[in-house]
Amino acid sequence: MMTISTRPAVFFDRDGVLNRDVGFLFEASKFEWMDGAREAVRLVNEAGYFAFVVTNQSGVARGFYEESDVQALHRWMADELDAVGAHIDAFEYCPDHPEAPIARYRRDTDRRKPGPGMITDLMKRFPVAADRSFLIGDQERDLEAARAAGIRALLFRDGNLATFVREALKLG
């Protein structure tokens, strides 16, 4: 019998953690990396952890932009990270909102944080060691999602993300 080896993961919230939260961001031209964000992802990669992004994107449900815009921004982020030798293993986003003006996105789903769905979906798709994994978020709903998924939750407010991650990895 073959055993699949698991490894820990860092789940990054996007807006307010990897980049400045400017509200309903979908254009690369308005994207501003947080200090140390790209280095933080590289540190996670070098430590042998999976690096994931889990982000609510209700701007889709509100009609501000399309899912293709979210995907294009994530491809741009991946290229930017690649340029510094870093990578995200998977980007997950939830376009839904329970009060969405666009009917097909008007739903209450456990994939929308504070629900744990994006995290648990990733843990089903990848061999994640949940007991050694953690989420970095800037809002209470991020931390609630992590706790509901059974992983450690860390609050990042500001400062240098690489410094924050370096400390968090020592705890891991």
XYZ file of N, CA and C in Angstrom:
516
model
N 0.842 -1.193 0.000
C 0.000 0.000 0.000
C 0.882 1.249 0.000
N 0.554 2.176 -0.893
C 1.339 3.403 -0.993
C 0.715 4.492 -0.122
N 1.538 5.135 0.658
C 1.034 6.251 1.464
C 1.398 7.560 0.781
N 0.454 8.453 0.772
C 0.704 9.777 0.204
C 1.226 10.641 1.341
N 2.398 11.225 1.139
C 2.934 12.068 2.202
C 2.235 13.429 2.160
N 1.900 13.892 3.336
C 1.225 15.184 3.432
C 2.260 16.253 3.763
N 1.884 17.481 3.489
C 2.723 18.598 3.892
C 1.850 19.752 4.333
N 2.396 20.607 5.166
C 1.603 21.733 5.665
C 1.345 22.764 4.565
N 0.387 23.633 4.841
C 0.017 24.679 3.889
C -0.153 26.001 4.615
N 0.091 27.070 3.871
C -0.273 28.414 4.327
C -1.365 28.901 3.387
N -2.494 29.258 3.970
C -3.627 29.809 3.230
C -3.577 31.320 3.414
N -3.366 32.042 2.331
C -3.312 33.504 2.382
C -4.657 34.083 1.966
N -5.199 34.976 2.776
C -6.263 35.839 2.275
C -5.568 36.755 1.257
N -6.307 37.304 0.318
C -5.664 38.134 -0.716
C -5.659 39.607 -0.320
N -6.829 40.237 -0.404
C -6.913 41.685 -0.175
C -6.703 42.001 1.305
N -5.675 42.802 1.572
C -5.346 43.161 2.953
C -4.219 42.315 3.519
N -3.834 41.251 2.811
C -2.715 40.406 3.249
C -1.623 40.408 2.177
N -1.932 39.893 0.986
C -0.942 39.894 -0.100
C -0.854 41.253 -0.789
N -1.977 41.950 -0.837
C -2.002 43.269 -1.469
C -2.825 44.235 -0.635
N -2.596 45.509 -0.870
C -3.377 46.553 -0.186
C -4.838 46.391 -0.587
N -5.716 46.520 0.386
C -7.150 46.395 0.120
C -7.680 47.741 -0.346
N -7.936 47.836 -1.639
C -8.460 49.082 -2.204
C -9.954 48.961 -2.511
N -10.533 47.818 -2.186
C -11.966 47.624 -2.413
C -12.275 47.183 -3.827
N -12.829 45.990 -3.966
C -13.258 45.446 -5.260
C -12.159 45.536 -6.325
N -11.005 45.015 -5.987
C -9.847 45.049 -6.877
C -9.939 43.963 -7.939
N -9.786 44.368 -9.201
C -9.707 43.369 -10.269
C -8.731 43.772 -11.365
N -8.134 44.960 -11.272
C -7.225 45.448 -12.306
C -5.788 45.442 -11.786
N -4.902 44.841 -12.564
C -3.482 44.800 -12.189
C -2.922 46.208 -11.995
N -3.436 47.174 -12.752
C -2.929 48.547 -12.658
C -3.199 49.170 -11.283
N -4.180 48.654 -10.548
C -4.503 49.183 -9.212
C -3.957 48.286 -8.096
N -3.296 47.201 -8.486
C -2.784 46.222 -7.525
C -1.498 46.742 -6.902
N -1.421 46.683 -5.575
C -0.204 47.085 -4.872
C 0.145 45.997 -3.861
N 1.256 45.318 -4.079
C 1.698 44.268 -3.155
C 1.926 44.851 -1.770
N 1.601 44.095 -0.748
C 1.974 44.464 0.616
C 3.490 44.350 0.728
N 4.084 45.116 1.634
C 5.523 45.017 1.857
C 5.881 43.578 2.220
N 6.848 43.025 1.516
C 7.328 41.683 1.816
C 6.429 40.555 1.351
N 5.364 40.850 0.607
C 4.393 39.806 0.230
C 5.000 38.746 -0.692
N 5.703 39.185 -1.729
C 6.281 38.209 -2.662
C 7.355 37.360 -1.970
N 8.150 38.009 -1.128
C 9.167 37.278 -0.371
C 8.496 36.290 0.596
N 7.371 36.687 1.178
C 6.637 35.815 2.109
C 6.196 34.532 1.409
N 5.673 34.660 0.190
C 5.244 33.479 -0.570
C 6.456 32.597 -0.857
N 7.576 33.219 -1.230
C 8.789 32.447 -1.511
C 9.267 31.710 -0.250
N 9.190 32.354 0.903
C 9.569 31.705 2.167
C 8.716 30.466 2.426
N 7.424 30.587 2.163
C 6.493 29.460 2.330
C 6.879 28.322 1.382
N 7.171 28.682 0.122
C 7.595 27.682 -0.870
C 8.877 26.990 -0.414
N 9.855 27.781 0.014
C 11.156 27.230 0.413
C 11.056 26.355 1.657
N 10.060 26.632 2.505
C 9.865 25.835 3.719
C 9.166 24.505 3.408
N 8.769 24.316 2.135
C 8.134 23.069 1.738
C 6.634 23.031 1.995
N 6.046 24.179 2.266
C 4.610 24.278 2.488
C 3.901 24.517 1.157
N 2.648 24.082 1.066
C 1.792 24.539 -0.028
C 1.488 26.015 0.239
N 1.322 26.793 -0.823
C 0.896 28.191 -0.700
C -0.421 28.333 -1.463
N -1.473 28.713 -0.749
C -2.800 28.861 -1.351
C -3.327 30.272 -1.108
N -4.174 30.737 -2.017
C -4.905 31.987 -1.828
C -6.379 31.633 -1.717
N -7.038 32.157 -0.689
C -8.488 31.985 -0.518
C -9.088 33.379 -0.344
N -9.942 33.770 -1.288
C -10.426 35.147 -1.300
C -11.908 35.239 -1.672
N -12.664 35.996 -0.874
C -14.044 36.323 -1.241
C -13.976 37.379 -2.341
N -14.755 37.176 -3.389
C -14.790 38.144 -4.489
C -16.234 38.482 -4.840
N -16.915 39.120 -3.877
C -18.330 39.439 -4.082
C -18.537 40.536 -5.123
N -17.460 41.176 -5.563
C -17.584 42.156 -6.651
C -18.166 41.528 -7.904
N -17.941 40.218 -8.071
C -18.529 39.485 -9.202
C -20.048 39.438 -9.026
N -20.489 39.046 -7.836
C -21.923 38.938 -7.540
C -22.622 40.292 -7.629
N -21.860 41.345 -7.347
C -22.419 42.701 -7.359
C -22.386 43.331 -8.752
N -21.778 42.620 -9.733
C -21.737 43.134 -11.099
C -20.630 44.133 -11.365
N -19.657 44.261 -10.448
C -18.562 45.215 -10.641
C -17.523 44.700 -11.636
N -17.363 43.388 -11.705
C -16.427 42.756 -12.634
C -16.820 41.302 -12.818
N -16.164 40.619 -13.751
C -16.493 39.235 -14.117
C -15.514 38.256 -13.466
N -15.909 36.985 -13.428
C -14.990 35.957 -12.939
C -13.715 35.929 -13.769
N -13.828 36.180 -15.066
C -12.631 36.187 -15.929
C -11.648 37.277 -15.495
N -12.152 38.380 -14.939
C -11.277 39.441 -14.436
C -10.500 38.966 -13.207
N -11.176 38.226 -12.329
C -10.518 37.671 -11.134
C -9.416 36.706 -11.581
N -9.752 35.837 -12.526
C -8.784 34.844 -13.021
C -7.598 35.525 -13.702
N -7.862 36.580 -14.455
C -6.779 37.312 -15.130
C -5.857 37.963 -14.098
N -6.430 38.537 -13.040
C -5.607 39.152 -11.990
C -4.770 38.086 -11.293
N -5.337 36.921 -11.045
C -4.584 35.849 -10.400
C -3.450 35.336 -11.304
N -3.684 35.297 -12.604
C -2.599 34.926 -13.535
C -1.481 35.973 -13.490
N -1.866 37.239 -13.439
C -0.889 38.328 -13.355
C -0.085 38.203 -12.054
N -0.774 37.939 -10.946
C -0.083 37.749 -9.664
C 0.901 36.582 -9.755
N 0.476 35.488 -10.380
C 1.334 34.310 -10.532
C 2.593 34.660 -11.328
N 2.449 35.464 -12.369
C 3.604 35.892 -13.168
C 4.546 36.767 -12.342
N 3.967 37.678 -11.567
C 4.760 38.549 -10.696
C 5.543 37.725 -9.666
N 4.889 36.720 -9.109
C 5.546 35.854 -8.121
C 6.643 35.026 -8.786
N 6.351 34.519 -9.974
C 7.316 33.714 -10.713
C 8.611 34.492 -10.947
N 8.485 35.789 -11.181
C 9.647 36.644 -11.435
C 10.599 36.714 -10.230
N 10.090 36.400 -9.029
C 10.951 36.404 -7.827
C 11.150 34.993 -7.290
N 10.849 33.993 -8.109
C 11.078 32.609 -7.711
C 10.080 32.084 -6.707
N 8.851 32.598 -6.742
C 7.799 32.158 -5.819
C 6.589 31.679 -6.612
N 5.718 30.908 -5.962
C 4.498 30.469 -6.649
C 3.378 30.168 -5.643
N 2.164 30.308 -6.138
C 0.958 29.917 -5.404
C 0.522 28.584 -6.007
N 0.281 27.584 -5.147
C -0.129 26.266 -5.646
C -1.555 26.269 -6.188
N -2.427 27.077 -5.606
C -3.800 27.188 -6.111
C -4.430 28.475 -5.593
N -5.187 29.115 -6.474
C -5.993 30.286 -6.118
C -7.440 29.825 -6.019
N -8.085 30.086 -4.898
C -9.522 29.801 -4.750
C -10.218 31.124 -4.475
N -11.352 31.327 -5.115
C -12.134 32.532 -4.823
C -13.603 32.161 -4.798
N -14.369 32.944 -4.046
C -15.811 32.757 -3.991
C -16.481 34.007 -4.548
N -17.175 33.882 -5.692
C -17.824 35.037 -6.302
C -19.224 35.315 -5.734
N -19.710 34.431 -4.863
C -21.101 34.504 -4.410
C -21.321 35.494 -3.274
N -22.573 35.920 -3.156
C -23.009 36.749 -2.034
C -24.505 36.524 -1.842
N -24.962 36.350 -0.595
C -26.389 36.042 -0.374
C -27.354 37.131 -0.846
N -26.886 38.380 -0.971
C -27.770 39.470 -1.422
C -27.343 40.023 -2.774
N -26.751 39.173 -3.600
C -26.218 39.617 -4.893
C -27.315 40.113 -5.816
N -27.057 41.207 -6.514
C -28.013 41.644 -7.534
C -28.033 40.692 -8.744
N -26.949 39.961 -8.989
C -26.897 39.015 -10.104
C -27.350 37.641 -9.601
N -28.467 37.178 -10.137
C -29.158 35.992 -9.610
C -28.278 34.750 -9.508
N -27.455 34.489 -10.534
C -26.684 33.234 -10.492
C -25.632 33.210 -9.388
N -25.307 34.361 -8.822
C -24.344 34.427 -7.715
C -25.025 34.673 -6.366
N -26.371 34.724 -6.372
C -27.106 35.012 -5.136
C -27.321 33.713 -4.380
N -26.366 33.384 -3.541
C -26.521 32.176 -2.733
C -25.654 32.286 -1.493
N -26.106 31.568 -0.488
C -25.367 31.461 0.747
C -24.592 30.154 0.644
N -23.285 30.231 0.625
C -22.459 29.052 0.427
C -21.377 28.986 1.486
N -20.965 27.782 1.849
C -19.912 27.670 2.859
C -18.534 27.966 2.263
N -18.479 28.229 0.941
C -17.207 28.642 0.328
C -16.928 30.109 0.601
N -17.954 30.868 0.930
C -17.743 32.282 1.242
C -17.315 32.401 2.704
N -16.132 32.989 2.935
C -15.686 33.174 4.314
C -16.691 34.068 5.035
N -17.083 33.741 6.254
C -16.425 32.903 7.257
C -16.641 31.401 7.119
N -17.322 30.936 6.075
C -17.438 29.498 5.848
C -16.073 28.920 5.497
N -15.844 27.652 5.815
C -14.530 27.042 5.580
C -14.365 26.391 4.204
N -15.369 26.497 3.330
C -15.416 25.711 2.099
C -14.214 25.799 1.179
N -13.676 27.011 0.970
C -12.515 27.114 0.072
C -11.324 26.366 0.662
N -11.158 26.465 1.969
C -10.042 25.793 2.651
C -10.226 24.282 2.609
N -11.417 23.817 2.961
C -11.649 22.361 2.993
C -11.599 21.771 1.583
N -12.048 22.522 0.573
C -11.943 22.044 -0.817
C -10.475 21.843 -1.198
N -9.615 22.782 -0.826
C -8.183 22.656 -1.117
C -7.576 21.475 -0.361
N -8.033 21.255 0.866
C -7.493 20.156 1.658
C -7.933 18.798 1.095
N -9.037 18.778 0.352
C -9.461 17.543 -0.326
C -8.644 17.317 -1.601
N -8.281 18.410 -2.285
C -7.558 18.309 -3.560
C -6.064 18.086 -3.399
N -5.493 18.558 -2.296
C -4.051 18.468 -2.060
C -3.802 17.696 -0.764
N -2.671 16.989 -0.665
C -2.356 16.236 0.562
C -1.828 17.154 1.677
N -2.753 17.898 2.278
C -2.409 18.906 3.285
C -2.381 18.298 4.686
N -1.338 18.616 5.423
C -1.242 18.252 6.840
C -1.900 19.376 7.640
N -3.189 19.220 7.924
C -3.971 20.287 8.570
C -3.393 20.703 9.917
N -2.852 19.730 10.671
C -2.354 20.031 12.012
C -1.130 20.949 11.994
N -0.479 21.085 10.843
C 0.695 21.962 10.748
C 0.447 23.152 9.813
N -0.803 23.334 9.408
C -1.151 24.392 8.464
C -1.768 25.583 9.178
N -1.755 26.727 8.490
C -2.401 27.911 9.058
C -2.851 28.866 7.967
N -3.756 29.746 8.343
C -4.257 30.789 7.453
C -3.779 32.135 7.979
N -3.452 33.033 7.065
C -3.127 34.418 7.419
C -4.218 35.293 6.820
N -4.951 35.972 7.696
C -6.028 36.847 7.241
C -5.981 38.181 7.941
N -6.741 39.127 7.414
C -6.773 40.464 8.031
C -8.145 40.796 8.611
N -9.106 39.871 8.492
C -10.464 40.106 8.988
C -10.887 38.939 9.877
N -11.805 39.201 10.770
C -12.324 38.154 11.651
C -12.922 36.998 10.842
N -13.586 37.306 9.716
C -14.202 36.237 8.913
C -13.151 35.264 8.361
N -11.937 35.763 8.077
C -10.857 34.881 7.620
C -10.489 33.899 8.733
N -10.356 34.433 9.950
C -9.954 33.621 11.094
C -11.033 32.599 11.433
N -12.294 33.005 11.324
C -13.415 32.083 11.572
C -13.388 30.927 10.568
N -13.103 31.238 9.307
C -13.046 30.205 8.268
C -11.944 29.196 8.587
N -10.790 29.699 9.009
C -9.668 28.819 9.353
C -10.036 27.906 10.516
N -10.592 28.493 11.559
C -10.967 27.704 12.742
C -12.007 26.652 12.372
N -12.970 27.016 11.531
C -14.013 26.077 11.108
C -13.423 24.933 10.274
N -12.308 25.198 9.585
C -11.647 24.173 8.771
C -10.660 23.348 9.606
N -10.471 23.736 10.870
C -9.590 22.984 11.748
C -8.114 23.326 11.625
N -7.823 24.549 11.152
C -6.423 24.979 11.082
C -6.216 26.245 11.907
N -4.947 26.525 12.197
C -4.588 27.699 12.985
C -4.886 28.972 12.191
N -5.287 30.018 12.894
C -5.637 31.289 12.263
C -4.734 32.389 12.805
N -4.097 33.139 11.910
C -3.222 34.234 12.319
C -3.720 35.539 11.716
N -3.794 36.564 12.547
C -4.270 37.882 12.118
C -3.096 38.749 11.692
N -3.145 39.224 10.448
C -2.131 40.145 9.922
C -2.808 41.483 9.693
N -2.293 42.515 10.340
C -2.899 43.838 10.169
C -2.077 44.722 9.238
N -0.800 44.836 9.494
C 0.068 45.587 8.584
C 1.506 45.262 8.930
N 2.413 45.967 8.286
C 3.825 45.665 8.482
C 4.338 44.854 7.311
N 5.461 44.177 7.535
C 6.100 43.409 6.473
C 5.627 41.963 6.543
N 5.012 41.489 5.468
C 4.441 40.139 5.469
C 5.534 39.067 5.565
N 6.695 39.310 4.976
C 7.777 38.320 5.056
C 8.234 38.148 6.508
N 8.353 39.232 7.235
C 8.731 39.175 8.657
C 7.681 38.393 9.434
N 6.419 38.663 9.157
C 5.294 37.982 9.811
C 5.341 36.480 9.516
N 5.545 36.123 8.256
C 5.573 34.718 7.843
C 6.780 33.994 8.444
N 7.921 34.678 8.484
C 9.122 34.081 9.060
C 8.826 33.639 10.512
N 8.171 34.504 11.264
C 7.797 34.177 12.650
C 6.784 33.040 12.695
N 5.796 33.103 11.815
C 4.728 32.083 11.790
C 5.289 30.712 11.452
N 6.255 30.644 10.563
C 6.835 29.362 10.180
C 7.616 28.729 11.330
N 8.180 29.547 12.196
C 8.878 29.020 13.390
C 7.894 28.328 14.318
N 6.671 28.859 14.360
C 5.626 28.276 15.212
C 5.100 26.981 14.615
N 5.105 26.914 13.259
C 4.525 25.779 12.543
C 5.254 24.491 12.862
